[in-house]
Coordinates of C-alpha atoms in Angstrom, one line a residue:
X1 CA 0.0 0.0 0.0
X2 CA 2.9 2.3 0.8
X3 CA 4.4 1.8 -2.7
X4 CA 1.0 2.3 -4.3
X5 CA 0.5 5.5 -2.4
X6 CA 3.9 6.8 -3.3
X7 CA 3.4 6.0 -7.0
X8 CA 0.0 7.8 -7.0
X9 CA 1.6 10.8 -5.3
X10 CA 4.3 10.9 -8.0
X11 CA 1.7 10.6 -10.7
X12 CA -0.3 13.5 -9.3
X13 CA 2.9 15.6 -9.1
X14 CA 3.4 15.0 -12.8
X15 CA -0.1 16.5 -13.6
X16 CA 0.7 19.9 -14.9
X17 CA -1.5 22.9 -15.1
X18 CA -2.4 22.0 -18.6
X19 CA -4.2 18.9 -17.4
X20 CA -6.4 20.8 -14.9
X21 CA -9.1 23.2 -16.2
X22 CA -8.2 26.8 -15.7
X23 CA -5.3 26.0 -13.3
X24 CA -3.0 27.8 -15.7
X25 CA -5.1 31.0 -15.4
X26 CA -3.1 32.0 -12.3
X27 CA 0.0 34.1 -12.6
X28 CA 2.4 35.7 -10.2
X29 CA 0.6 38.9 -10.5
X30 CA -2.9 37.3 -10.0
X31 CA -2.6 34.0 -8.0
X32 CA -5.4 31.5 -8.1
X33 CA -6.8 32.3 -4.7
X34 CA -7.1 36.0 -5.6
X35 CA -8.5 35.2 -9.0
X36 CA -11.2 32.9 -7.6
X37 CA -12.1 35.6 -5.1
X38 CA -12.4 38.2 -7.8
X39 CA -14.6 35.8 -9.9
X40 CA -17.2 35.7 -7.2
X41 CA -18.8 38.9 -8.7
X42 CA -19.7 36.7 -11.7
X43 CA -21.5 34.2 -9.4
X44 CA -23.8 37.0 -8.1
X45 CA -24.4 38.3 -11.6
X46 CA -25.4 34.7 -12.6
X47 CA -27.6 34.4 -9.6
X48 CA -29.4 37.7 -10.3
X49 CA -29.9 36.7 -14.0
X50 CA -31.5 33.4 -13.1
X51 CA -33.7 35.0 -10.5
X52 CA -35.0 37.6 -12.9
X53 CA -35.3 35.6 -16.1
X54 CA -36.2 32.1 -14.7
X55 CA -37.4 31.9 -11.2
X56 CA -39.5 35.1 -10.9
X57 CA -40.8 34.6 -14.4
X58 CA -42.6 31.4 -13.3
X59 CA -43.5 32.6 -9.8
X60 CA -45.1 35.8 -10.9
X61 CA -47.3 34.1 -13.6
X62 CA -48.1 30.8 -11.8
X63 CA -48.0 31.4 -8.0
X64 CA -48.8 35.1 -7.8
X65 CA -51.2 35.2 -10.9
X66 CA -49.7 38.4 -12.2
X67 CA -50.9 39.1 -15.8
X68 CA -48.3 37.9 -18.4
X69 CA -48.0 41.4 -20.0
X70 CA -47.0 42.9 -16.7
X71 CA -44.4 40.2 -16.2
X72 CA -43.0 40.8 -19.6
X73 CA -42.7 44.5 -18.9
X74 CA -41.1 44.0 -15.5
X75 CA -38.5 41.5 -16.9
X76 CA -37.6 43.9 -19.7
X77 CA -36.8 46.8 -17.3
X78 CA -33.3 45.6 -16.4
X79 CA -32.4 46.0 -20.0
X80 CA -33.0 49.7 -19.9
X81 CA -29.6 50.2 -18.2
X82 CA -27.7 47.9 -20.7
X83 CA -26.9 50.7 -23.2
X84 CA -25.3 52.7 -20.4
X85 CA -22.6 50.1 -19.7
X86 CA -20.1 51.9 -22.0
X87 CA -20.6 55.1 -20.0
X88 CA -20.2 53.2 -16.7
X89 CA -17.0 51.7 -18.0
X90 CA -15.7 55.1 -19.1
X91 CA -16.5 56.6 -15.7
X92 CA -14.5 53.9 -14.0
X93 CA -11.6 54.6 -16.3
X94 CA -11.5 58.2 -15.4
X95 CA -12.8 58.2 -11.8
X96 CA -11.0 60.6 -9.5
X97 CA -10.7 59.6 -5.9
X98 CA -8.4 60.6 -3.0
X99 CA -8.2 56.9 -2.1
X100 CA -6.7 56.1 -5.4
X101 CA -9.3 53.6 -6.6
X102 CA -11.0 53.6 -10.0
X103 CA -12.9 50.4 -10.1
X104 CA -13.8 49.6 -6.5
X105 CA -16.3 52.4 -5.9
X106 CA -18.3 51.5 -9.0
X107 CA -18.4 47.8 -8.2
X108 CA -19.4 48.5 -4.7
X109 CA -22.1 51.0 -5.8
X110 CA -23.4 48.4 -8.3
X111 CA -23.5 45.8 -5.4
X112 CA -25.6 48.2 -3.3
X113 CA -28.0 48.7 -6.2
X114 CA -28.4 45.0 -6.5
X115 CA -28.9 44.6 -2.8
X116 CA -31.5 47.4 -2.6
X117 CA -33.5 46.0 -5.5
X118 CA -33.6 42.5 -4.1
X119 CA -34.4 43.8 -0.6
X120 CA -37.6 45.5 -1.7
X121 CA -38.6 43.1 -4.5
X122 CA -40.5 40.4 -2.6
X123 CA -42.8 42.9 -0.9
X124 CA -43.4 44.8 -4.1
X125 CA -44.3 41.5 -5.9
X126 CA -46.8 40.6 -3.2
X127 CA -48.5 44.0 -3.5
X128 CA -48.4 43.7 -7.3
X129 CA -50.2 40.4 -7.1
X130 CA -53.1 42.0 -5.3
X131 CA -52.3 40.8 -1.8
X132 CA -53.1 44.1 -0.2
X133 CA -56.0 46.0 1.4
X134 CA -55.1 49.2 -0.4
X135 CA -54.4 50.4 -3.9
X136 CA -52.3 48.2 -6.2
X137 CA -50.4 51.0 -8.0
X138 CA -47.7 51.2 -5.3
X139 CA -46.9 47.6 -6.1
X140 CA -46.4 48.4 -9.7
X141 CA -44.1 51.3 -9.0
X142 CA -42.1 49.5 -6.3
X143 CA -41.7 46.4 -8.5
X144 CA -40.6 48.5 -11.4
X145 CA -38.1 50.2 -9.1
X146 CA -36.8 46.9 -7.8
X147 CA -36.2 45.5 -11.3
X148 CA -34.5 48.7 -12.5
X149 CA -32.2 48.7 -9.4
X150 CA -31.2 45.1 -9.9
X151 CA -30.6 45.6 -13.6
X152 CA -28.5 48.7 -13.0
X153 CA -26.5 47.0 -10.3
X154 CA -26.0 43.9 -12.3
X155 CA -24.7 45.7 -15.4
X156 CA -22.5 48.1 -13.4
X157 CA -20.9 45.2 -11.3
X158 CA -20.2 43.0 -14.3
X159 CA -18.8 45.8 -16.5
X160 CA -16.4 47.2 -14.0
X161 CA -15.6 43.8 -12.6
X162 CA -14.4 42.7 -16.0
X163 CA -12.4 45.9 -16.4
X164 CA -10.7 45.2 -13.0
X165 CA -9.9 41.7 -14.0
X166 CA -8.3 43.1 -17.2
X167 CA -6.2 45.5 -15.1
X168 CA -4.9 42.8 -12.8
X169 CA -4.2 40.0 -15.3
X170 CA -1.1 40.2 -17.6
X171 CA -1.9 40.2 -21.3
X172 CA -0.7 36.7 -21.9
X173 CA -3.1 35.2 -19.2
X174 CA -6.2 37.2 -20.2
X175 CA -7.8 34.5 -22.4
X176 CA -7.6 32.0 -19.5
X177 CA -8.9 34.6 -17.1
X178 CA -11.8 35.4 -19.4
X179 CA -12.7 31.7 -19.6
X180 CA -12.6 31.3 -15.8
X181 CA -14.8 34.3 -15.3
X182 CA -17.3 33.0 -17.9
X183 CA -17.4 29.6 -16.3
X184 CA -18.0 31.2 -12.9
X185 CA -21.0 33.0 -14.4
X186 CA -22.3 29.6 -15.6
X187 CA -21.6 28.1 -12.2
X188 CA -23.6 30.9 -10.5
X189 CA -26.5 30.4 -12.9
X190 CA -26.7 26.6 -12.5
X191 CA -26.2 26.5 -8.7
X192 CA -28.7 29.3 -8.2
X193 CA -31.3 27.7 -10.5
X194 CA -31.1 24.4 -8.5
X195 CA -31.1 26.3 -5.1
X196 CA -34.1 28.5 -6.0
X197 CA -36.0 25.5 -7.3
X198 CA -35.5 23.5 -4.1
X199 CA -36.2 26.4 -1.8
X200 CA -39.4 27.5 -3.5
X201 CA -40.7 24.0 -4.1
X202 CA -43.1 24.5 -1.1
X203 CA -44.2 28.0 -2.1
X204 CA -45.5 30.6 0.3
X205 CA -45.3 34.3 0.5
X206 CA -43.0 34.1 3.5
X207 CA -40.7 31.6 1.7
X208 CA -40.5 34.0 -1.3
X209 CA -39.5 36.9 1.0
X210 CA -36.8 34.7 2.7
X211 CA -35.4 33.5 -0.6
X212 CA -35.1 36.8 -2.4
X213 CA -33.8 38.7 0.6
X214 CA -31.4 35.8 1.2
X215 CA -30.1 36.4 -2.4
X216 CA -29.6 40.0 -1.5
X217 CA -27.5 39.1 1.5
X218 CA -25.5 36.5 -0.5
X219 CA -24.9 39.2 -3.2
X220 CA -23.4 41.8 -0.8
X221 CA -21.3 39.2 1.1
X222 CA -19.8 37.5 -2.0
X223 CA -19.1 40.8 -3.8
X224 CA -17.5 42.2 -0.6
X225 CA -15.2 39.1 -0.5
X226 CA -14.5 39.5 -4.2
X227 CA -13.3 43.1 -3.8
X228 CA -11.2 42.6 -0.7
X229 CA -7.6 43.8 -1.4
X230 CA -8.0 43.5 -5.2
X231 CA -7.4 46.9 -6.7
X232 CA -4.1 48.6 -5.6
X233 CA -4.4 52.2 -4.5
X234 CA -2.7 54.7 -6.7
X235 CA -3.6 58.3 -5.5
X236 CA -1.3 59.9 -8.1
X237 CA -3.2 58.2 -11.0
X238 CA -6.6 59.5 -9.8
X239 CA -5.6 63.0 -8.6
X240 CA -8.3 65.6 -9.1
X241 CA -6.0 68.0 -10.9
X242 CA -5.4 65.6 -13.8
X243 CA -7.4 66.4 -16.9
X244 CA -10.6 64.3 -17.4
X245 CA -11.7 63.7 -21.0
X246 CA -15.3 63.9 -22.1
X247 CA -17.2 60.7 -22.9
X248 CA -18.0 61.9 -26.4
X249 CA -14.3 62.5 -27.2
X250 CA -13.2 59.2 -25.7
X251 CA -16.0 57.3 -27.5
X252 CA -15.1 58.9 -30.9
X253 CA -11.5 58.0 -30.4
X254 CA -12.3 54.4 -29.4
X255 CA -14.9 53.9 -32.2
X256 CA -12.6 55.2 -34.9
X257 CA -9.7 52.9 -33.9
X258 CA -9.1 49.4 -35.2
X259 CA -12.6 48.8 -36.8
X260 CA -14.3 48.9 -33.4
X261 CA -17.7 49.5 -34.9
X262 CA -17.4 46.4 -37.1
X263 CA -16.3 44.4 -34.0
X264 CA -19.4 45.6 -32.1
X265 CA -21.7 44.9 -35.0
X266 CA -20.3 41.3 -35.2
X267 CA -20.8 40.9 -31.5
X268 CA -24.4 42.1 -31.7
X269 CA -25.3 39.9 -34.6
X270 CA -23.8 36.8 -33.1
X271 CA -25.2 37.4 -29.6
X272 CA -28.7 37.9 -31.1
X273 CA -28.3 34.7 -33.1
X274 CA -27.4 32.6 -30.1
X275 CA -29.9 34.3 -27.8
X276 CA -33.2 33.9 -29.7
X277 CA -33.5 30.3 -28.7
X278 CA -33.3 30.9 -25.0
X279 CA -37.0 30.8 -24.3
X280 CA -37.9 28.4 -27.1
X281 CA -35.8 25.3 -26.7
X282 CA -37.7 23.7 -23.8
X283 CA -41.2 24.4 -25.3
X284 CA -39.9 23.1 -28.7
X285 CA -38.7 19.9 -27.0
X286 CA -42.0 19.4 -25.1
X287 CA -44.5 20.5 -27.8
X288 CA -42.8 19.2 -31.0
X289 CA -40.7 16.3 -29.8
X290 CA -43.0 15.3 -26.9
X291 CA -40.2 15.2 -24.3
X292 CA -41.2 14.9 -20.6
X293 CA -40.6 17.8 -18.2
X294 CA -37.5 16.2 -16.7
X295 CA -35.9 15.8 -20.2
X296 CA -36.6 19.4 -21.2
X297 CA -35.3 20.7 -17.8
X298 CA -32.0 18.8 -18.4
X299 CA -31.5 20.9 -21.6
X300 CA -30.3 23.8 -19.4
X301 CA -27.6 21.6 -18.0
X302 CA -26.7 20.3 -21.4
X303 CA -26.5 23.9 -22.8
X304 CA -24.3 25.0 -19.9
X305 CA -22.0 22.0 -20.3
X306 CA -21.6 22.8 -24.0
X307 CA -20.9 26.4 -23.1
X308 CA -18.3 25.4 -20.5
X309 CA -16.5 23.2 -23.1
X310 CA -16.5 26.0 -25.6
X311 CA -14.9 28.3 -23.1
X312 CA -12.3 25.8 -22.2
X313 CA -11.5 25.1 -25.9
X314 CA -11.3 28.8 -26.6
X315 CA -9.0 29.4 -23.7
X316 CA -6.6 26.7 -24.9
X317 CA -6.8 27.9 -28.5
X318 CA -6.0 31.5 -27.6
X319 CA -3.3 30.5 -25.1
X320 CA -1.5 28.9 -28.0
X321 CA -1.5 32.1 -30.0
X322 CA -4.8 31.7 -31.8
X323 CA -6.7 34.7 -33.2
X324 CA -9.7 35.8 -31.1
X325 CA -11.8 36.6 -34.2
X326 CA -11.1 33.1 -35.6
X327 CA -12.3 31.7 -32.4
X328 CA -15.5 33.7 -32.6
X329 CA -16.0 32.8 -36.3
X330 CA -15.6 29.1 -35.4
X331 CA -18.3 29.5 -32.8
X332 CA -20.6 31.0 -35.5
X333 CA -19.9 28.0 -37.7
X334 CA -20.6 25.5 -34.9
X335 CA -23.8 27.5 -34.3
X336 CA -25.0 27.0 -37.9
X337 CA -24.5 23.3 -37.5
X338 CA -26.3 23.3 -34.2
X339 CA -29.4 25.1 -35.3
X340 CA -29.5 22.8 -38.4
X341 CA -29.5 19.8 -36.1
X342 CA -32.4 21.4 -34.0
X343 CA -34.4 22.0 -37.2
X344 CA -34.0 18.5 -38.6
X345 CA -34.9 17.0 -35.2
X346 CA -38.6 17.9 -35.9
X347 CA -39.2 16.1 -39.2
X348 CA -37.0 13.1 -38.1
X349 CA -38.7 13.1 -34.6
X350 CA -35.2 12.6 -33.1
X351 CA -34.7 13.6 -29.5
X352 CA -31.0 12.5 -29.8
X353 CA -30.4 14.9 -32.7
X354 CA -32.1 17.6 -30.7
X355 CA -29.9 17.0 -27.7
X356 CA -26.8 17.1 -30.0
X357 CA -28.0 20.4 -31.4
X358 CA -28.5 21.9 -27.9
X359 CA -25.0 20.9 -26.8
X360 CA -23.5 22.4 -30.0
X361 CA -25.4 25.6 -29.4
X362 CA -23.7 25.9 -26.0
X363 CA -20.4 25.0 -27.6
X364 CA -20.7 27.6 -30.3
X365 CA -22.0 30.2 -27.9
X366 CA -19.0 29.7 -25.6
X367 CA -16.5 30.0 -28.4
X368 CA -18.2 33.1 -29.8
X369 CA -18.6 34.9 -26.4
X370 CA -15.0 34.1 -25.4
X371 CA -13.6 35.2 -28.7
X372 CA -15.4 38.6 -28.8
X373 CA -14.7 39.4 -25.2
X374 CA -11.0 38.6 -25.5
X375 CA -10.8 40.7 -28.7
X376 CA -12.4 43.6 -26.9
X377 CA -9.8 43.2 -24.1
X378 CA -6.9 43.0 -26.5
X379 CA -8.0 46.1 -28.4
X380 CA -8.4 48.2 -25.3
X381 CA -5.7 50.5 -24.1
X382 CA -4.7 50.7 -20.4
X383 CA -6.8 53.9 -20.0
X384 CA -9.9 52.8 -21.8
X385 CA -10.4 49.3 -20.6
X386 CA -13.7 50.1 -19.0
X387 CA -15.0 51.9 -22.0
X388 CA -14.1 49.0 -24.3
X389 CA -15.6 46.3 -22.1
X390 CA -18.6 48.5 -21.4
X391 CA -19.3 48.8 -25.1
X392 CA -19.0 45.1 -25.5
X393 CA -21.3 44.5 -22.6
X394 CA -23.8 47.1 -23.8
X395 CA -24.1 45.6 -27.3
X396 CA -24.1 42.0 -25.9
X397 CA -26.8 42.6 -23.3
X398 CA -29.0 44.8 -25.5
X399 CA -28.8 42.4 -28.5
X400 CA -29.6 39.4 -26.2
X401 CA -32.6 41.2 -24.7
X402 CA -34.0 42.3 -28.0
X403 CA -33.5 38.9 -29.6
X404 CA -35.3 37.1 -26.8
X405 CA -38.2 39.5 -27.0
X406 CA -38.3 39.2 -30.8
X407 CA -38.1 35.4 -30.8
X408 CA -41.4 35.1 -28.8
X409 CA -43.2 37.5 -31.1
X410 CA -41.9 35.8 -34.3
X411 CA -42.7 32.4 -33.0
X412 CA -46.3 33.4 -32.2
X413 CA -46.7 35.3 -35.4
X414 CA -45.3 32.4 -37.5
X415 CA -47.6 29.9 -35.7
X416 CA -50.6 32.1 -36.4
X417 CA -49.8 32.5 -40.1
X418 CA -49.3 28.7 -40.4
X419 CA -52.5 27.8 -38.7
X420 CA -54.5 30.3 -40.8
X421 CA -53.1 28.7 -44.0
X422 CA -51.4 31.9 -45.2
X423 CA -48.1 30.0 -45.6
X424 CA -49.6 27.2 -47.5
X425 CA -50.8 23.7 -46.6
X426 CA -47.2 22.3 -46.3
X427 CA -46.3 24.8 -43.7
X428 CA -49.4 24.2 -41.5
X429 CA -47.4 22.4 -38.8
X430 CA -47.0 22.9 -35.1
X431 CA -43.3 23.5 -35.5
X432 CA -43.5 26.2 -38.1
X433 CA -43.3 29.1 -35.6
X434 CA -40.2 27.6 -34.0
X435 CA -38.5 26.8 -37.3
X436 CA -38.9 30.4 -38.6
X437 CA -37.0 31.6 -35.6
X438 CA -34.3 28.9 -36.0
X439 CA -33.8 29.7 -39.7
X440 CA -33.5 33.4 -38.8
X441 CA -30.8 32.5 -36.3
X442 CA -28.8 30.7 -39.0
X443 CA -29.2 33.8 -41.2
X444 CA -27.9 36.0 -38.4
X445 CA -24.9 33.7 -38.0
X446 CA -24.0 33.9 -41.7
X447 CA -24.3 37.7 -41.3
X448 CA -22.0 37.4 -38.3
X449 CA -19.4 35.6 -40.4
X450 CA -19.5 38.4 -43.0
X451 CA -18.9 41.0 -40.3
X452 CA -16.1 39.1 -38.7
X453 CA -14.3 38.3 -42.0
X454 CA -12.3 41.5 -42.4
X455 CA -11.4 41.4 -38.7
X456 CA -9.6 38.1 -38.9
X457 CA -5.9 38.8 -39.1
X458 CA -3.8 37.1 -41.8
X459 CA -1.7 34.6 -39.9
X460 CA 0.2 33.4 -42.9
X461 CA 3.9 34.2 -42.7
X462 CA 5.0 37.2 -44.7
X463 CA 6.9 36.5 -47.9
X464 CA 10.5 37.3 -47.6
X465 CA 11.8 39.8 -50.1
X466 CA 14.0 38.3 -52.8
X467 CA 17.7 38.6 -52.0
X468 CA 19.9 40.3 -54.7
X469 CA 22.3 38.0 -56.4
X470 CA 26.0 38.5 -55.5
X471 CA 27.9 40.4 -58.1
X472 CA 30.5 38.6 -59.9
X473 CA 34.1 39.8 -59.5

C-alpha cells in the first residue's frame, strides 16, 4: 500500500496545469486564490440573472397570478440600463478619488444597487399580485423600481468587474482569465437555479421573501469578498487636478480605432443569433418532440455543459497564439450546424439529434462569447479598458434582450400564419413558428461571419523579399 500511495503521489505531481481546467489561469501577478475571489462577482451576476429571467418569471405568472404582459414589462426593465454600460466603464476609467481607486467604488455601488433592488422586490411583488388591502399601484411602482435597481447593479458590477480583471491580469493570461470568469458565471446560474427551485418547491409568501432577501445578502457578502484587497491604491493616478476627458471624445477615439464599430456589429449579430433560442428550446422539445418535463429541464444543464466546453477550448486555443476573431467565427460555424440539427430533429422526430444540437449551441456560444470578449480586451488600451468592455457588454446585453423578445413575437406570429393557412398547406405544422426563428438564427450567424471576416488577421507568414544575387568579380 505504501508503494501504491507513493506511485500515486508521483503521478499526481506530474499532472501539470495543462491537465487541470483553468489551473494555468493563475499568474504571479494574479494568484489562483485571488483570481477565484475576484470571480465571485460573476457568481452574483449569474444568480441575479437566473432569479430575474427564470425563477421570478414562473413565480409571478403561476403562483402570484400576475398578468403575463405585466411580467414581460417588468422583466424587460433591467435591459434599460444595458446601453449605459459603455458610459459606466468610461467613468470607471476616469474616476477621480483621493483613495486612489478607479474600479472599486463602481463595483461597490453596483452591489448596493443589486442589494437594494432585491431587498424590496418580494414585498413589491406581493403587493403587485393584489395581496393588499389598499391600492395596487404602489406595487407596480415598487416592483418596477426593484427590477431597475437590480438591472442597473448587475450591469455596473459586471462591466467594472471585467475591467478590474483586465487591469490585474497580464496580457498573456487574459484568455484563460476570461474563460474562468465566464465559467464562474455559468456556475452561478446553474447552482442558483437548483437552489431556487428547491427552496421554492413548497411555495409561500414568507418563503418568497426569505429566498429573495437571502439572495440580496449573498450578493453583498460575495461581492465584498471579491473586492477585498484587489485593486491597488494609486492616488497619483486619480488625482483631481489631472485632466478628465469627455465621454464623447473618448467614444469617438475608441470607435474610430481598429474597426471597433465592425467588431461591435459582429458581437451584436452573433449574440442575437445565439440568444433567440433561450425561451424556445424547452417548449420546442416538449410540444414538438413530446419530451417529458425532466428531459426538457435537463436541456439547461446540457446547454451549460456545452458552453463550458466551448470556453475551455477557446482558452486553450487563444493560449497557443490563436486569433480571437477566428475563435468567434468558429463559434458561429458551430452554431450554424447546431441550429441545423435542431431544425432537422422535428421532421426526423429525433430527441438525440435535438440533444446534440442543444449541446452544440452551448459550444458555439461559448466560443463566440470568449472570442469577442477577448478581442475587446486585446484592443483596449490601459486607459480605456472600462469603455471597451462596457461597449462590448452594452451591445451584448442589448442584443440578447431584443433577440429574446423578438423570438417570442416571431414564434407566435409564425404559428398564427401557419394555422391560418397563409403560408400554404405544407407549412401548417405545429413546428412552423419555431422553425422560422431557428432559420433566422442561422441567417444571423451567416451575417456574423460576413462581419467578422475583415477582422480576422492574416496569420500566414509574410513573404521574404528576394535577396539580390551576388555580383561577380
